[in-house]
Coordinates of N, CA and C in Angstrom, one line a residue:
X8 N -5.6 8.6 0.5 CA -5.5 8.6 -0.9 C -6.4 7.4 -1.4
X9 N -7.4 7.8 -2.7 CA -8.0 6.4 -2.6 C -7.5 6.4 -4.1
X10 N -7.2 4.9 -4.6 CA -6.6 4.4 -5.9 C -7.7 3.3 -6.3
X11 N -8.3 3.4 -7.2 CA -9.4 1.9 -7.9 C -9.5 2.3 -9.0
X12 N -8.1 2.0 -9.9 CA -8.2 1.2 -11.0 C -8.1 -0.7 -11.1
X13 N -8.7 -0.7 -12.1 CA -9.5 -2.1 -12.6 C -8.2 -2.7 -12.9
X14 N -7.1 -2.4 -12.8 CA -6.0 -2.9 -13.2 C -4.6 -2.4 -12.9
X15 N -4.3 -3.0 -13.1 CA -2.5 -2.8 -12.3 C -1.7 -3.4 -11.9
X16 N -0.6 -2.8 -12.3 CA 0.4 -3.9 -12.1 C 1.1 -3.9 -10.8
X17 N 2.3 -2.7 -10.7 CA 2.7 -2.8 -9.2 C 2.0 -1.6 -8.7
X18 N 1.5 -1.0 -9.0 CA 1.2 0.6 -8.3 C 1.7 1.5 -7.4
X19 N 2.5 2.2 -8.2 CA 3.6 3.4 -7.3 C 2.5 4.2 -6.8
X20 N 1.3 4.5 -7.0 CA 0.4 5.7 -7.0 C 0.3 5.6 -5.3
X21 N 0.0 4.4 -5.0 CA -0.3 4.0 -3.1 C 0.9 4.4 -3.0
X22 N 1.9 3.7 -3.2 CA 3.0 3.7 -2.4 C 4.1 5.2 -2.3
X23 N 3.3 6.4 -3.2 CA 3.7 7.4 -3.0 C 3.0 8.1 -1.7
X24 N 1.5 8.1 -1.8 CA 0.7 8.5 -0.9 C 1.4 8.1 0.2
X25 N 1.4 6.7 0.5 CA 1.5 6.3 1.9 C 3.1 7.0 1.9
X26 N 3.8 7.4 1.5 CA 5.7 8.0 1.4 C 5.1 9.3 2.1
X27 N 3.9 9.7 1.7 CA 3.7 11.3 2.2 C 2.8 11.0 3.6
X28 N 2.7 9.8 4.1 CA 1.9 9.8 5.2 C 0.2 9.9 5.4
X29 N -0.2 9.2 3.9 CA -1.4 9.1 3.6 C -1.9 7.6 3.9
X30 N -2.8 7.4 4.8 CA -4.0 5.9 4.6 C -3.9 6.1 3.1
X31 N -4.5 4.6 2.3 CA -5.1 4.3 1.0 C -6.2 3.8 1.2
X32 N -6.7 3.7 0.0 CA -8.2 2.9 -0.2 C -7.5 2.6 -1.8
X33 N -7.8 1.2 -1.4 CA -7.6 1.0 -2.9 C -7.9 -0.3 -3.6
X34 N -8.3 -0.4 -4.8 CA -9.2 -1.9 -5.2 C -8.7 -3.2 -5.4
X35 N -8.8 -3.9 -5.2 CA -7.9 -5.3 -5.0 C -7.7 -5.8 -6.4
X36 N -6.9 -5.2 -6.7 CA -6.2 -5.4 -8.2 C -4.4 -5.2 -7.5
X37 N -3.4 -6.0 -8.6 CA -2.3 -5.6 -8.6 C -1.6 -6.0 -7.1
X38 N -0.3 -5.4 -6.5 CA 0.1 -5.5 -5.5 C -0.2 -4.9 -4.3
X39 N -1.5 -4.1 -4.5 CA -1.6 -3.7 -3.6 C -1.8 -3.9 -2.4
X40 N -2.8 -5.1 -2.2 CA -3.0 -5.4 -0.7 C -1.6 -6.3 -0.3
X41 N -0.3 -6.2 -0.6 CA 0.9 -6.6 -0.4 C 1.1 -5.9 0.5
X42 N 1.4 -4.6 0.0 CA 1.7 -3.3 1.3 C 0.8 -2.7 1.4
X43 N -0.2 -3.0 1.2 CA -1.7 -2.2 2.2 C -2.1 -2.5 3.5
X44 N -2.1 -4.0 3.4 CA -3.1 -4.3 4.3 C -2.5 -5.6 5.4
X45 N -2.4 -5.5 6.1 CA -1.2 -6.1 7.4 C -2.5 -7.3 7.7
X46 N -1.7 -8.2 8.7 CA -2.4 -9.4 9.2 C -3.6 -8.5 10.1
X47 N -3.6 -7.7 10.6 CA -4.5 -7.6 11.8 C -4.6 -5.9 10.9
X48 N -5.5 -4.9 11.2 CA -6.3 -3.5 11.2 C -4.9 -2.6 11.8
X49 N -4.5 -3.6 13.0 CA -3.6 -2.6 13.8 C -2.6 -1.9 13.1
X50 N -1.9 -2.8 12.0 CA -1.1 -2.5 11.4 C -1.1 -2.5 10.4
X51 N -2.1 -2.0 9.7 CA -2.5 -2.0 8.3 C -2.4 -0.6 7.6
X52 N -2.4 0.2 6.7 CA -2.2 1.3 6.1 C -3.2 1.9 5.6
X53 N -4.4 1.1 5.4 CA -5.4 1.6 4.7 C -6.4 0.2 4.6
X54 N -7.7 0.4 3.2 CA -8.0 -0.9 3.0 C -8.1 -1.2 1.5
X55 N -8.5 -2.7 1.6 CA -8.6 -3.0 0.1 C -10.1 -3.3 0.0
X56 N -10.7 -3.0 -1.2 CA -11.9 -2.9 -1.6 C -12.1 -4.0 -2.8
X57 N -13.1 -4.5 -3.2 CA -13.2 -5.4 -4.2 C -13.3 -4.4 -5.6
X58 N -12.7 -4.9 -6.6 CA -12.5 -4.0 -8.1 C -14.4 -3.4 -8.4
X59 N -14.2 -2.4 -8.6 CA -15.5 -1.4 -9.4 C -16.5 -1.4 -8.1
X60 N -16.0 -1.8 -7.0 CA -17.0 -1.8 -5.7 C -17.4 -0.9 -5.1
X61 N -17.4 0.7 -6.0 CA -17.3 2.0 -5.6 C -18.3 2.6 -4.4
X62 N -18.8 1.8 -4.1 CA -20.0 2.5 -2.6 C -19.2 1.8 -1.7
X63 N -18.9 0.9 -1.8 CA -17.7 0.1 -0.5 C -16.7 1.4 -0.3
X64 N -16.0 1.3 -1.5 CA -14.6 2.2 -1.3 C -15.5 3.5 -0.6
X65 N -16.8 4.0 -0.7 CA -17.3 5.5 -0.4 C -17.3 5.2 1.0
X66 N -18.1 4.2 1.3 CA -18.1 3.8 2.9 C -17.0 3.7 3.9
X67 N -15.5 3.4 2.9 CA -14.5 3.2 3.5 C -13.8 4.5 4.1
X68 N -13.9 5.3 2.7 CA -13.6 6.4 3.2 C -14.2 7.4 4.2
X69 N -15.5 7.5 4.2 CA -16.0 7.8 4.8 C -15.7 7.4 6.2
X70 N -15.8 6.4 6.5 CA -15.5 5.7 7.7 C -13.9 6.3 8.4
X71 N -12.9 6.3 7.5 CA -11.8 7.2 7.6 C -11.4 8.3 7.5
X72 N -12.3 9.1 7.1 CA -12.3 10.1 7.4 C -13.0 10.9 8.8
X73 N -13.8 10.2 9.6 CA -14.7 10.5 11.1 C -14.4 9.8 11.8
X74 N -13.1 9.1 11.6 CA -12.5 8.3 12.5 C -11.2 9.0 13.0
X75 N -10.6 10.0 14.0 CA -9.1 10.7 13.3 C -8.1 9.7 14.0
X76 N -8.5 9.0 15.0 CA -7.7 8.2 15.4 C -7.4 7.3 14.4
X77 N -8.5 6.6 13.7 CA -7.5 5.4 13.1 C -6.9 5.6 11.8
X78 N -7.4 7.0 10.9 CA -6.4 7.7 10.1 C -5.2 8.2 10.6
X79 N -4.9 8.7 11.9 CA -3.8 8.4 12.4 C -2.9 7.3 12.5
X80 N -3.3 5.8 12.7 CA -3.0 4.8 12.7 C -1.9 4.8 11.8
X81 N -3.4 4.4 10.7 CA -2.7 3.9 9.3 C -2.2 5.0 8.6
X82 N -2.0 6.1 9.0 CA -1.1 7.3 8.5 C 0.7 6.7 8.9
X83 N 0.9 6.9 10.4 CA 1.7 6.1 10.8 C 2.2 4.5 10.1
X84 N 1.2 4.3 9.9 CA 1.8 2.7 9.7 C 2.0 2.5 8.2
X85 N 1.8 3.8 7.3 CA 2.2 4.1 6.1 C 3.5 4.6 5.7
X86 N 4.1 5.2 6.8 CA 5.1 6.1 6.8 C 6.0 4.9 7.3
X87 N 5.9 3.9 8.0 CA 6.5 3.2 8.7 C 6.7 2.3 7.3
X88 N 6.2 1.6 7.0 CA 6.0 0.6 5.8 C 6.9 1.2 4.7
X89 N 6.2 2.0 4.1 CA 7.4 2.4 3.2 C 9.1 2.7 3.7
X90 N 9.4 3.4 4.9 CA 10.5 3.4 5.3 C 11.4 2.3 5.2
X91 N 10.4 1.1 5.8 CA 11.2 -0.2 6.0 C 11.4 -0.8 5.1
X92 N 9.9 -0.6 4.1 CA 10.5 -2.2 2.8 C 11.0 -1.2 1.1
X93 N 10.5 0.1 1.0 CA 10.5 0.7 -0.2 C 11.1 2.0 0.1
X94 N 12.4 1.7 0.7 CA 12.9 2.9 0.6 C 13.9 2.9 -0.3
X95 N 14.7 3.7 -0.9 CA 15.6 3.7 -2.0 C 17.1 2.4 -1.8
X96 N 17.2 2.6 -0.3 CA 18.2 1.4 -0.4 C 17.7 0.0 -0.2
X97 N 16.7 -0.2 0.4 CA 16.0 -1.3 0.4 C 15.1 -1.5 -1.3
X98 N 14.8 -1.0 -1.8 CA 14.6 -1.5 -3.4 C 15.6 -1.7 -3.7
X99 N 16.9 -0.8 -4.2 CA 18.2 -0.8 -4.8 C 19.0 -2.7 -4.5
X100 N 18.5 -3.1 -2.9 CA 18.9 -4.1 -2.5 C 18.0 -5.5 -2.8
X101 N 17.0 -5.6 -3.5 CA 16.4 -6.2 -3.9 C 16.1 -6.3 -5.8
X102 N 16.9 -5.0 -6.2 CA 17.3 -5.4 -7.5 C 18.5 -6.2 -7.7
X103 N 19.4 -6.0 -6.6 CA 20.2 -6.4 -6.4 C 20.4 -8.1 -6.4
X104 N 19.3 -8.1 -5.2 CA 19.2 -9.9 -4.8 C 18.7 -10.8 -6.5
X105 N 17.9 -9.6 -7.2 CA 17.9 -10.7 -8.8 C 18.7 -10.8 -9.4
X106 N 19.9 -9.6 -9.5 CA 20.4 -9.9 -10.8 C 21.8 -10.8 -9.9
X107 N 22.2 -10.7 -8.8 CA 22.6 -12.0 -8.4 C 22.3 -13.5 -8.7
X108 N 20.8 -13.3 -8.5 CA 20.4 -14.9 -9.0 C 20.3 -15.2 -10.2
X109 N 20.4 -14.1 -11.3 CA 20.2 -14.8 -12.7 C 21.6 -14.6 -13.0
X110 N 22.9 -14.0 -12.4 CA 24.2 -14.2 -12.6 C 25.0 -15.3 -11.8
X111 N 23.9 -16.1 -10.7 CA 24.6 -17.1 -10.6 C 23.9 -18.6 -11.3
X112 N 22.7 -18.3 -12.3 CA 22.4 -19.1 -13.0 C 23.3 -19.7 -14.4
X113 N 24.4 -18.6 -14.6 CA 25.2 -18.7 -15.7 C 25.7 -19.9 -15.7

């Protein structure tokens, strides 16, 4: 899935793809290279591109697309990521962890 808008805030758009088992490409705006892009390639989901850097993002894809192994990768490590940190009870539990803290600010 490739996402490059010039702006954004948290961006569900990746983090649907990668729910369906898609790599991203997407432009370093917003949160995305949060859950894009891991310490090391090995465990990364996709990449991040500099904002309006449209021949980069072409290259990128390109490159993942004649690669099947490492779209496999980051297919995997997409499906894996969302499971662990954005799945419905793991968000639900982190709305949670706020309104704790501003209910024990009272």
């Amino acid at each position: 899935m490739v996402a490059l808008p010039r702006y954004e805030g948290y961006g569900l758009t990746p983090l649907e793809g990668m729910a369906c088992g898609l790599p991203v490409i997407a432009s370093d705006t917003g949160y995305f290279s949060e859950f894009i892009v891991a310490q090391d390639e090995e465990n990364s989901c996709g990449k991040i591109v500099p904002v309006e850097e449209y021949k980069t993002a072409s290259r990128e894809l390109i490159k993942l697309l004649s690669n099947e192994q490492r779209f496999k990768k980051f297919s995997k490590n997409a499906l894996k990521q969302v499971a662990k940190n954005y799945s419905v009870l793991s968000e639900a539990m982190a709305i949670n962890k706020v309104y704790e803290k501003l209910w024990s600010q009272k």
